[in-house]
């Protein structure tokens, strides 16, 4: 009887490890996909590609800017169309992706450069949702990181 219990425990552990390995691979693929989408979104901001942004942002997208202003998807797309905040690059650091089912939260630090000059550094949070096998950003927020004097 003890032998059967041991076999069941060992089979359960093996099944768990196999599932964990599959889940880890699935997680890696999803994380890479989200990082790629985030990179494409930032590139669209740099190149003023408002069509790509309109596709990547969900219709209910809301953005909270560094001064606390809340903007809708159409307002953000309009800002990009008019190039009212033009940047040449937006490098990301300390990025972290956390998954909650079909929802992902990405946090990190972004720096905004124009003509080689640092304009701003901000901590950011984005919320992405997977609907019908398509990831869209539903919310974003920037908080300035002020230089310590």
CSV table of C-alpha atoms in Angstrom, one decimal:
chain,number,residue,atom,x,y,z
A,1,UNK,CA,0.0,0.0,0.0
A,2,UNK,CA,2.8,2.4,0.9
A,3,UNK,CA,4.4,1.7,-2.5
A,4,UNK,CA,1.2,2.8,-4.4
A,5,UNK,CA,1.1,6.0,-2.4
A,6,UNK,CA,4.7,6.8,-3.3
A,7,UNK,CA,4.0,6.1,-6.9
A,8,UNK,CA,1.0,8.5,-6.9
A,9,UNK,CA,3.0,11.2,-5.2
A,10,UNK,CA,5.9,10.8,-7.7
A,11,UNK,CA,3.4,10.9,-10.7
A,12,UNK,CA,1.8,14.0,-9.2
A,13,UNK,CA,5.1,15.7,-8.8
A,14,UNK,CA,6.1,14.8,-12.4
A,15,UNK,CA,2.8,16.1,-13.8
A,16,UNK,CA,3.2,19.3,-11.8
A,17,UNK,CA,6.8,19.8,-13.1
A,18,UNK,CA,5.7,19.1,-16.7
A,19,UNK,CA,2.9,21.6,-16.4
A,20,UNK,CA,5.2,24.2,-14.8
A,21,UNK,CA,7.7,23.8,-17.6
A,22,UNK,CA,4.9,24.3,-20.2
A,23,UNK,CA,3.6,27.3,-18.3
A,24,UNK,CA,7.0,28.8,-18.1
A,25,UNK,CA,7.5,28.5,-21.8
A,26,UNK,CA,4.0,30.0,-22.4
A,27,UNK,CA,4.9,32.8,-20.0
A,28,UNK,CA,8.2,33.5,-21.8
A,29,UNK,CA,6.4,33.7,-25.1
A,30,UNK,CA,3.8,36.1,-23.7
A,31,UNK,CA,6.3,38.2,-22.0
A,32,UNK,CA,8.4,38.6,-25.2
A,33,UNK,CA,5.2,39.4,-27.1
A,34,UNK,CA,4.3,42.1,-24.6
A,35,UNK,CA,7.8,43.6,-24.6
A,36,UNK,CA,7.7,43.7,-28.4
A,37,UNK,CA,4.3,45.4,-28.4
A,38,UNK,CA,5.6,48.0,-25.9
A,39,UNK,CA,8.6,48.6,-28.1
A,40,UNK,CA,6.4,49.0,-31.2
A,41,UNK,CA,4.2,51.4,-29.3
A,42,UNK,CA,7.1,53.6,-28.2
A,43,UNK,CA,8.5,53.5,-31.7
A,44,UNK,CA,5.1,54.7,-33.0
A,45,UNK,CA,5.3,57.7,-30.6
A,46,UNK,CA,8.8,58.6,-31.9
A,47,UNK,CA,7.8,58.2,-35.6
A,48,UNK,CA,4.4,59.9,-35.0
A,49,UNK,CA,2.6,56.8,-36.3
A,50,UNK,CA,-0.8,57.6,-34.9
A,51,UNK,CA,-2.4,54.8,-37.0
A,52,UNK,CA,-0.4,52.1,-35.1
A,53,UNK,CA,-1.2,53.8,-31.8
A,54,UNK,CA,-4.9,53.9,-32.5
A,55,UNK,CA,-4.7,50.1,-33.2
A,56,UNK,CA,-2.7,49.3,-30.1
A,57,UNK,CA,-4.8,51.3,-27.7
A,58,UNK,CA,-8.2,49.9,-26.7
A,59,UNK,CA,-11.2,52.2,-27.3
A,60,UNK,CA,-11.5,52.7,-23.5
A,61,UNK,CA,-7.8,53.6,-23.1
A,62,UNK,CA,-7.1,56.2,-20.5
A,63,UNK,CA,-3.7,57.9,-19.9
A,64,UNK,CA,-2.7,59.8,-16.8
A,65,UNK,CA,0.0,62.2,-17.7
A,66,UNK,CA,2.9,63.4,-15.5
A,67,UNK,CA,0.9,66.4,-14.4
A,68,UNK,CA,-2.2,64.3,-13.4
A,69,UNK,CA,-4.3,65.1,-16.5
A,70,UNK,CA,-6.4,62.2,-17.6
A,71,UNK,CA,-6.6,61.7,-21.4
A,72,UNK,CA,-8.7,59.5,-23.6
A,73,UNK,CA,-7.4,57.4,-26.5
A,74,UNK,CA,-8.5,60.0,-29.0
A,75,UNK,CA,-6.8,62.8,-27.1
A,76,UNK,CA,-3.5,60.9,-27.0
A,77,UNK,CA,-3.7,60.0,-30.7
A,78,UNK,CA,-4.4,63.7,-31.4
A,79,UNK,CA,-1.3,64.7,-29.4
A,80,UNK,CA,0.8,62.4,-31.5
A,81,UNK,CA,-0.8,63.6,-34.8
A,82,UNK,CA,0.0,67.2,-33.9
A,83,UNK,CA,3.5,66.3,-32.7
A,84,UNK,CA,3.0,68.5,-29.7
A,85,UNK,CA,5.5,66.4,-27.6
A,86,UNK,CA,8.2,65.3,-30.1
A,87,UNK,CA,10.9,63.0,-29.0
A,88,UNK,CA,13.7,61.1,-30.8
A,89,UNK,CA,14.0,58.1,-28.4
A,90,UNK,CA,12.3,56.6,-25.4
A,91,UNK,CA,14.7,54.0,-23.8
A,92,UNK,CA,13.2,51.7,-21.1
A,93,UNK,CA,14.9,50.3,-18.1
A,94,UNK,CA,14.0,48.3,-15.0
A,95,UNK,CA,11.0,46.9,-16.9
A,96,UNK,CA,8.9,44.2,-15.2
A,97,UNK,CA,5.9,42.3,-16.7
A,98,UNK,CA,3.4,40.7,-14.4
A,99,UNK,CA,0.6,38.5,-15.6
A,100,UNK,CA,-2.9,38.1,-14.2
A,101,UNK,CA,-4.8,35.8,-16.5
A,102,UNK,CA,-5.6,37.8,-19.6
A,103,UNK,CA,-4.3,41.0,-18.1
A,104,UNK,CA,-0.7,42.2,-17.9
A,105,UNK,CA,0.8,45.0,-15.9
A,106,UNK,CA,4.1,46.4,-17.2
A,107,UNK,CA,6.2,48.8,-15.0
A,108,UNK,CA,9.5,50.4,-15.5
A,109,UNK,CA,11.4,53.6,-16.1
A,110,UNK,CA,11.4,55.6,-19.4
A,111,UNK,CA,13.7,58.4,-20.5
A,112,UNK,CA,12.6,60.9,-23.1
A,113,UNK,CA,15.2,62.4,-25.4
A,114,UNK,CA,15.2,65.0,-28.2
A,115,UNK,CA,18.3,65.9,-30.2
A,116,UNK,CA,20.4,63.9,-27.7
A,117,UNK,CA,19.1,66.0,-24.7
A,118,UNK,CA,17.3,64.3,-21.8
A,119,UNK,CA,13.8,65.9,-21.5
A,120,UNK,CA,12.4,63.8,-18.8
A,121,UNK,CA,12.7,60.6,-16.8
A,122,UNK,CA,9.5,58.9,-15.5
A,123,UNK,CA,8.3,55.8,-13.9
A,124,UNK,CA,5.5,54.2,-15.8
A,125,UNK,CA,2.7,51.7,-15.5
A,126,UNK,CA,0.7,50.2,-18.4
A,127,UNK,CA,-2.1,47.7,-18.3
A,128,UNK,CA,-2.6,45.4,-21.3
A,129,UNK,CA,-5.5,43.1,-21.9
A,130,UNK,CA,-5.7,40.1,-24.2
A,131,UNK,CA,-9.1,40.0,-26.0
A,132,UNK,CA,-9.7,37.5,-28.7
A,133,UNK,CA,-5.9,36.6,-28.9
A,134,UNK,CA,-5.0,40.3,-29.4
A,135,UNK,CA,-3.2,42.4,-26.8
A,136,UNK,CA,-4.3,46.0,-26.4
A,137,UNK,CA,-3.1,48.7,-23.9
A,138,UNK,CA,-6.1,49.9,-21.8
A,139,UNK,CA,-4.3,52.2,-19.4
A,140,UNK,CA,-1.1,54.1,-18.9
A,141,UNK,CA,0.4,56.4,-16.4
A,142,UNK,CA,3.7,58.4,-16.0
A,143,UNK,CA,5.1,59.7,-12.8
A,144,UNK,CA,8.2,62.0,-13.2
A,145,UNK,CA,11.4,61.1,-11.4
A,146,UNK,CA,12.8,64.4,-10.3
A,147,UNK,CA,16.6,64.9,-10.1
A,148,UNK,CA,17.8,65.1,-6.5
A,149,UNK,CA,19.7,68.3,-5.7
